[in-house]
Short mmCIF file of C-alpha atoms (C1' of nucleotides) in Angstrom, two decimals:
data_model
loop_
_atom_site.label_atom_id
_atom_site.label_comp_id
_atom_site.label_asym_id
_atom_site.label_seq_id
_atom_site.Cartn_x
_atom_site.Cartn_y
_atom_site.Cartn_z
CA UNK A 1 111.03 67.92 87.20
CA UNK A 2 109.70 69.36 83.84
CA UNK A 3 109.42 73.11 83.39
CA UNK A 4 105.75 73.23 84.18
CA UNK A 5 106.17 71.83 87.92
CA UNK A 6 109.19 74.29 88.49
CA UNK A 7 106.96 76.93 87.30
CA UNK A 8 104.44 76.30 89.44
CA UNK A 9 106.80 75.86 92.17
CA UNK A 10 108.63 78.94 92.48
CA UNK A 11 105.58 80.92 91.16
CA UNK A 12 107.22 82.16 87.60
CA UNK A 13 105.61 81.22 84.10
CA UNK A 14 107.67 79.03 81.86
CA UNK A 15 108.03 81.50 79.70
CA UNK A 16 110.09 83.62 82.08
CA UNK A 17 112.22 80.21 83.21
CA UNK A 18 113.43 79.72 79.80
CA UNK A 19 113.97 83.34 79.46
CA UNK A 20 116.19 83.33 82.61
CA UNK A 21 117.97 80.37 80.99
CA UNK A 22 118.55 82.85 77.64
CA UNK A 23 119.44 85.62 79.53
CA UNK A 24 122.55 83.05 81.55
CA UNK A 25 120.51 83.57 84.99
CA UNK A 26 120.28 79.75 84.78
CA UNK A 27 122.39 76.36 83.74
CA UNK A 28 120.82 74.75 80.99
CA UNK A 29 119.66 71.56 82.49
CA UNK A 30 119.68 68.23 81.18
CA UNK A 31 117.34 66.88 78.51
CA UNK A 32 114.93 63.85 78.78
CA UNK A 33 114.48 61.69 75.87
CA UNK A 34 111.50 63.23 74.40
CA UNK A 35 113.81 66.67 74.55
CA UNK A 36 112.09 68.22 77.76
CA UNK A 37 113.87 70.18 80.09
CA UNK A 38 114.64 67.81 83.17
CA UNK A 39 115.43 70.03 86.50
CA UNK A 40 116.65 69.08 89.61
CA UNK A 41 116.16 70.66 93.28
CA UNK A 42 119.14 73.15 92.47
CA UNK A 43 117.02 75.26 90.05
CA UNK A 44 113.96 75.97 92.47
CA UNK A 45 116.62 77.44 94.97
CA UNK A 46 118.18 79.67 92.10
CA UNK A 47 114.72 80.82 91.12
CA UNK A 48 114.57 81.72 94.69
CA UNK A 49 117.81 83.57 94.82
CA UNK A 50 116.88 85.24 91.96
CA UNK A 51 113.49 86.61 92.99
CA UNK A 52 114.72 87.17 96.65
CA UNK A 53 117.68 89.65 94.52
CA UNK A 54 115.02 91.18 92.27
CA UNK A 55 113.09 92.14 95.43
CA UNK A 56 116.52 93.96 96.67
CA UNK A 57 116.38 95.89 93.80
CA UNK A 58 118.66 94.66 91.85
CA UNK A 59 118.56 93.91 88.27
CA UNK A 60 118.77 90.55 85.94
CA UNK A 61 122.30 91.72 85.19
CA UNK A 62 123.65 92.54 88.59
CA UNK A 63 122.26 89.02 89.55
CA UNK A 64 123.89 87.31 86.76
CA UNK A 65 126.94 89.05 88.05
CA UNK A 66 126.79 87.82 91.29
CA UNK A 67 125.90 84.11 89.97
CA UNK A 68 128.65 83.78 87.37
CA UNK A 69 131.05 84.98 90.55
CA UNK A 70 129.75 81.74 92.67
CA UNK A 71 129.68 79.34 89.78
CA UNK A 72 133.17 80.60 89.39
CA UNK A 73 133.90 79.49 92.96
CA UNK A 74 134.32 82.86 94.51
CA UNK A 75 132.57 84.33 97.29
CA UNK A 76 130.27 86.88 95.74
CA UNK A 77 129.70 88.97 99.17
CA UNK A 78 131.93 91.62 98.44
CA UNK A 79 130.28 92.25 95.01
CA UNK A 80 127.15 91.82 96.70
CA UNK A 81 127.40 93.93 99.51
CA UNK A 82 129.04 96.60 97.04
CA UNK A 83 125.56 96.04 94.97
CA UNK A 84 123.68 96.60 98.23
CA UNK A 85 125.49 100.11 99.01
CA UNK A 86 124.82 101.34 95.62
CA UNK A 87 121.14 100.48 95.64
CA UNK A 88 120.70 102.26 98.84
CA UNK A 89 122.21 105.06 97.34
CA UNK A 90 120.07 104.87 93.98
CA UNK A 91 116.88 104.99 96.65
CA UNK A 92 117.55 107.17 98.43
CA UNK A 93 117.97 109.59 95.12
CA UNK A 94 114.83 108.76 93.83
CA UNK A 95 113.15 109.04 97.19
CA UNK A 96 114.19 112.61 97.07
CA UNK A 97 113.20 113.10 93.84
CA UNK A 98 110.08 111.61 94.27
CA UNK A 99 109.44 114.09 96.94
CA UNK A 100 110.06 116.92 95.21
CA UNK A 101 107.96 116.00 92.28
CA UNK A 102 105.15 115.30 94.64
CA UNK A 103 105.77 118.94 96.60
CA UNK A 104 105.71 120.37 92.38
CA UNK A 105 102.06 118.25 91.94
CA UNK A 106 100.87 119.09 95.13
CA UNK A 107 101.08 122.97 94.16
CA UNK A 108 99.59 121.92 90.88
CA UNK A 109 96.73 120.31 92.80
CA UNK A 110 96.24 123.52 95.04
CA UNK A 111 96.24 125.58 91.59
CA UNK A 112 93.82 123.26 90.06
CA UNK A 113 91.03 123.70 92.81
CA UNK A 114 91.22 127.58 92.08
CA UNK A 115 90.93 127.50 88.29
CA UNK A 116 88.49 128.15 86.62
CA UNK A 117 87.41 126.63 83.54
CA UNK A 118 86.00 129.35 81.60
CA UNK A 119 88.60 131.44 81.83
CA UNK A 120 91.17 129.31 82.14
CA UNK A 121 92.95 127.72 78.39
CA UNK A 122 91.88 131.70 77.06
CA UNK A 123 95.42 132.43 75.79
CA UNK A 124 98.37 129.49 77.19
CA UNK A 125 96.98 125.86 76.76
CA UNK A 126 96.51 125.26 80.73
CA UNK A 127 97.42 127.89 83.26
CA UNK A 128 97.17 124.73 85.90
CA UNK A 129 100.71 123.14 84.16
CA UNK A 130 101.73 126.37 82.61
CA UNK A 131 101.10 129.50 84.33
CA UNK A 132 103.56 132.17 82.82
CA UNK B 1 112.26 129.50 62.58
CA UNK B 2 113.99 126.75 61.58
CA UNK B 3 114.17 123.02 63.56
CA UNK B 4 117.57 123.70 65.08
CA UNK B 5 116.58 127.05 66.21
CA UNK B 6 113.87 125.91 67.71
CA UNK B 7 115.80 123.30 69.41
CA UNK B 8 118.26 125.38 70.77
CA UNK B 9 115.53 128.30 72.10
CA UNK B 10 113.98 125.04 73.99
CA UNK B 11 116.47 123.11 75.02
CA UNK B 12 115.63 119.75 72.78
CA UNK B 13 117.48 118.45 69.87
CA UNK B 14 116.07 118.63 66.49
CA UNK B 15 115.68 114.52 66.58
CA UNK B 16 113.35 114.87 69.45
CA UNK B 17 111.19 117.52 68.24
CA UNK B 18 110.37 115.28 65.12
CA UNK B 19 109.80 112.63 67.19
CA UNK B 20 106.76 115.05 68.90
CA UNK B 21 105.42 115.93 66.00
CA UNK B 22 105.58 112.17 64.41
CA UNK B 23 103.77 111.16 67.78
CA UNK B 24 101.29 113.74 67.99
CA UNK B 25 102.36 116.39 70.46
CA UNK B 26 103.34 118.51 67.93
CA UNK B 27 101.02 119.77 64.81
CA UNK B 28 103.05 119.24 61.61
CA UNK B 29 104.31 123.22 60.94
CA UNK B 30 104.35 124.79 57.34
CA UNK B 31 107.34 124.13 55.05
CA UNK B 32 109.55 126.31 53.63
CA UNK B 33 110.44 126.07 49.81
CA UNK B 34 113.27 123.54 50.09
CA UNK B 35 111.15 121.69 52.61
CA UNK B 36 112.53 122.46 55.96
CA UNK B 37 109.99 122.68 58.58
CA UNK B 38 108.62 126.50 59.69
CA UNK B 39 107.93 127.39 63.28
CA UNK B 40 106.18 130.30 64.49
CA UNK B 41 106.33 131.60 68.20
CA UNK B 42 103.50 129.16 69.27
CA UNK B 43 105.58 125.90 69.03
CA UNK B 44 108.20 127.27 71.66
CA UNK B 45 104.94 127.40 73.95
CA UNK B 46 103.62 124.38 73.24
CA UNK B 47 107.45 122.68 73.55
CA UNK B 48 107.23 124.92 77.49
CA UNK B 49 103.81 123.19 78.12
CA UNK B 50 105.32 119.93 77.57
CA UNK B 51 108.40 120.26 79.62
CA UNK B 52 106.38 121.45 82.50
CA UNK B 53 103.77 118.78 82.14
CA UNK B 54 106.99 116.29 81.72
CA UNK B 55 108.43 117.69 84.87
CA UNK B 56 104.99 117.15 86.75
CA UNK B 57 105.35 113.23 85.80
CA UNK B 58 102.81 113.13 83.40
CA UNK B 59 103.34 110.70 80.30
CA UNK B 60 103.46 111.90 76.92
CA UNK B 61 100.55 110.33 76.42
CA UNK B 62 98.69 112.08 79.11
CA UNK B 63 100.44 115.28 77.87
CA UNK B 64 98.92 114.07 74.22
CA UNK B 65 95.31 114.17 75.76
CA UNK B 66 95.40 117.27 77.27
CA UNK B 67 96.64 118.57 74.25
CA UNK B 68 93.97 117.36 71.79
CA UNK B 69 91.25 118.66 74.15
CA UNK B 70 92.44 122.01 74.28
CA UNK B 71 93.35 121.94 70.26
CA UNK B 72 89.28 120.87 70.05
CA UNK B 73 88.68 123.84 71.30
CA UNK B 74 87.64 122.45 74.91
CA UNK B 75 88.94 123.57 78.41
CA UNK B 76 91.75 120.12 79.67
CA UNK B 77 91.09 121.64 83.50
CA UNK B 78 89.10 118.79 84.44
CA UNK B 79 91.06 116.02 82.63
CA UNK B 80 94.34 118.17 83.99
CA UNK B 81 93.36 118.10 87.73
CA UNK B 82 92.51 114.14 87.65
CA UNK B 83 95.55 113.40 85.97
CA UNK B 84 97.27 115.59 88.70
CA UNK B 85 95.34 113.59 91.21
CA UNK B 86 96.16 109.74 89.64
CA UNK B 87 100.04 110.62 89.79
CA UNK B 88 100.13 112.07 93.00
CA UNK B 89 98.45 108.88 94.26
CA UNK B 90 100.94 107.30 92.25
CA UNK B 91 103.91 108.86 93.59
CA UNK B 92 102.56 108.08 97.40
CA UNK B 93 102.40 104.65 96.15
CA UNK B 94 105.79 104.46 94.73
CA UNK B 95 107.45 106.33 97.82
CA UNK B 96 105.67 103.82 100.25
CA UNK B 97 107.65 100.37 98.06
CA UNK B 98 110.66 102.66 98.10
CA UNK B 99 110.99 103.12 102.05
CA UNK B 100 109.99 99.11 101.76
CA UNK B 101 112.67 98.48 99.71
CA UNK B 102 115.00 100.33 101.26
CA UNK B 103 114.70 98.90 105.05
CA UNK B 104 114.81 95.43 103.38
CA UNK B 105 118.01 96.60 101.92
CA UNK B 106 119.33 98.73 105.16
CA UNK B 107 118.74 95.01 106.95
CA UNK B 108 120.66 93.06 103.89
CA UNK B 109 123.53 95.51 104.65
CA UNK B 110 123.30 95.25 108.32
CA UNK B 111 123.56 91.28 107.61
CA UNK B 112 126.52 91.77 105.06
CA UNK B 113 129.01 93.46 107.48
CA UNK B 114 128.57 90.95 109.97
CA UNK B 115 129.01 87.97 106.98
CA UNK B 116 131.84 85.98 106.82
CA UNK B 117 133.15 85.05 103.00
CA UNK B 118 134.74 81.97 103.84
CA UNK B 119 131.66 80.58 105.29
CA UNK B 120 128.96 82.38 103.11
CA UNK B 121 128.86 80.56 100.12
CA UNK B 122 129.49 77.01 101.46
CA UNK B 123 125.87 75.75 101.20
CA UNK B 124 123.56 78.33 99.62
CA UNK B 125 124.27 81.18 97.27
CA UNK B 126 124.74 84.28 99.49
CA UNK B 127 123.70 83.81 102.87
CA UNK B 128 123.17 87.68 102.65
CA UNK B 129 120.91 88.20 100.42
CA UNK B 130 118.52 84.30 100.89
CA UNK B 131 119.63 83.36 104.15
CA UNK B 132 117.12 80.44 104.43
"C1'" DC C 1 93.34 55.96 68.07
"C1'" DT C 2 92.52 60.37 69.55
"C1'" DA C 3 92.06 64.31 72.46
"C1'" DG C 4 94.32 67.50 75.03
"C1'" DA C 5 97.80 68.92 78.25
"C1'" DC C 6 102.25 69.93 78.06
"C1'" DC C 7 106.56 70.72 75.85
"C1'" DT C 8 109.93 72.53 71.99
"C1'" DT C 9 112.06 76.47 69.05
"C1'" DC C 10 111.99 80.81 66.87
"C1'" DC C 11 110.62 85.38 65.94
"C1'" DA C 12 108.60 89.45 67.27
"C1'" DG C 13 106.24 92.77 70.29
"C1'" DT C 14 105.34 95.38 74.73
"C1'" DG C 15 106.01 100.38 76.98
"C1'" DC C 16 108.52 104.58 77.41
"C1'" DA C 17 111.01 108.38 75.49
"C1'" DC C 18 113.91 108.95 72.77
"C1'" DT C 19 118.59 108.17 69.96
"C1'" DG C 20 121.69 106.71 66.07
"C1'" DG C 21 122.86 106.38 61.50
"C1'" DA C 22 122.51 106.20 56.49
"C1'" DA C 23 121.64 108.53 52.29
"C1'" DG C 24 120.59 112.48 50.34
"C1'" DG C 25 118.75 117.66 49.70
"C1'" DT C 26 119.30 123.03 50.70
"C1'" DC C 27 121.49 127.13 51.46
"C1'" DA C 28 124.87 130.83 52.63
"C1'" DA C 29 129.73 132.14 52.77
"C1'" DG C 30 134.14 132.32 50.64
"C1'" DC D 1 132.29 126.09 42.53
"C1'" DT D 2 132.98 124.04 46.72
"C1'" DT D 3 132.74 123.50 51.55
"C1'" DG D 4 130.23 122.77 55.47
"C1'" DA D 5 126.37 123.56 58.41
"C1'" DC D 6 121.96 122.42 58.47
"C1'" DC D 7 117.99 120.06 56.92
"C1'" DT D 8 115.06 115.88 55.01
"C1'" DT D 9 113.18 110.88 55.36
"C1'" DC D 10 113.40 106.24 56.80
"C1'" DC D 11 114.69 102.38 59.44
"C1'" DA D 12 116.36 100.46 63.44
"C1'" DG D 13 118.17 100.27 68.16
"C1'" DT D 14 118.37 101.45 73.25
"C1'" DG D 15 117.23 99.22 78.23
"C1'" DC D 16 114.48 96.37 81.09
"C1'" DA D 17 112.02 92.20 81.99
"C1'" DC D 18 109.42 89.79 80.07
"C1'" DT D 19 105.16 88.25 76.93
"C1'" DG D 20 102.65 86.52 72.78
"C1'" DG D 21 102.04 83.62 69.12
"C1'" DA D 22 102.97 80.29 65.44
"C1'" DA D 23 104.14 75.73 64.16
"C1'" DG D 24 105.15 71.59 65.60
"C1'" DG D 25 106.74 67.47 68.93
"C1'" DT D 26 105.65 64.31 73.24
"C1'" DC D 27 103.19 61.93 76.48
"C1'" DT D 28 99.21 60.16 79.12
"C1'" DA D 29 94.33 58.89 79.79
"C1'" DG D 30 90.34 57.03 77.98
#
DNA sequence: CTAGACCTTCCAGTGCACTGGAAGGTCAAG
DNA sequence: CTTGACCTTCCAGTGCACTGGAAGGTCTAG
């Protein structure tokens, strides 16, 4: 299986598969004769380990992490579920933060519909941002 | 008023300042004779603006927009309120994949404390997080 | 024999908002 | 006169996950 089919497989670019290969998220497979990349049915099932991680959350590093830890033999649930508690942590921080950005915009918002132009950047830049 | 003043009465370091002015927040200030840069009062305000514009989760490149409209002599309002309106639809966005994210993750958890490490890895990965 | 689809490596750039460091100039206090 | 705090410019790096492009090699169909 060259490159191209694997791409097209498990929906990446080649680009991105050799990448992964740079970056240690993947074995470098064997070569054919003309130099081609040459992958068997293993890769397509890291690719989807890989995406099925990166749609956890969790970044090309933490996967590599948890992939050196198997191809070391080891069980990486531990690790993983450790991974798992932090990103639920990490969410549920920027879920609150999120929320209290959007409660800031909304006022901003309310602000805006009562401004009016003319009158408005006379002395500060924007009273809407900067209303002191 | 000298860069590190100025830094200190808004909270920024010197290096960041520059890096304003190099990308256009900032208008380049008078030099003194030895060449250090000169505030006046306004550049406090204009530092304010952008830390409240920054807090509201605009980009500095937004921020950079309003900011040339007003310095042309024009009233932002209009350009302020959509921008207000794009990132609140962008935050709603964002907080909608975040709850996503995090009930995929609250069920990858769930899955992990009931996953046995002697029997995860034997044919896959991690049976928690691609249990195909 | 040639076109063109695919592959190779290598280097560099994207966006965002800074941050670090080198090499040197200025200024006030002691 | 020297020390040391502060300033200057310029170049380059951070983290993340790719993406783009150049220059060239390989393979298959017609």
């Amino acid at each position: 299986m060259r490159i191209g089919d694997l791409a097209t497989a498990s929906g990446l670019t080649a680009k991105t598969i050799r990448f992964y290969e740079q970056a240690g998220l993947l074995p470098e497979p064997p070569r054919t004769t003309g130099g081609y990349r040459d992958y068997d049915g293993d890769a397509a099932g890291r690719l989807a380990f890989i995406r099925d991680a990166q749609g956890a959350g969790l970044t090309l590093a933490e996967i590599r992490s948890i992939l050196a830890l198997r191809d070391d033999g080891e069980s990486p649930c531990g690790h993983v579920t450790a991974l798992i508690g932090q990103h639920l942590a990490d969410i549920e921080r920027r879920l609150t933060e999120l929320r209290t950005t959007r409660a800031a915009l909304r006022e901003l918002a309310q602000r805006a519909s009562q401004t009016d132009p003319d009158t408005c950047g006379s002395n500060g830049i924007c009273t809407i941002l900067s209303p002191h």
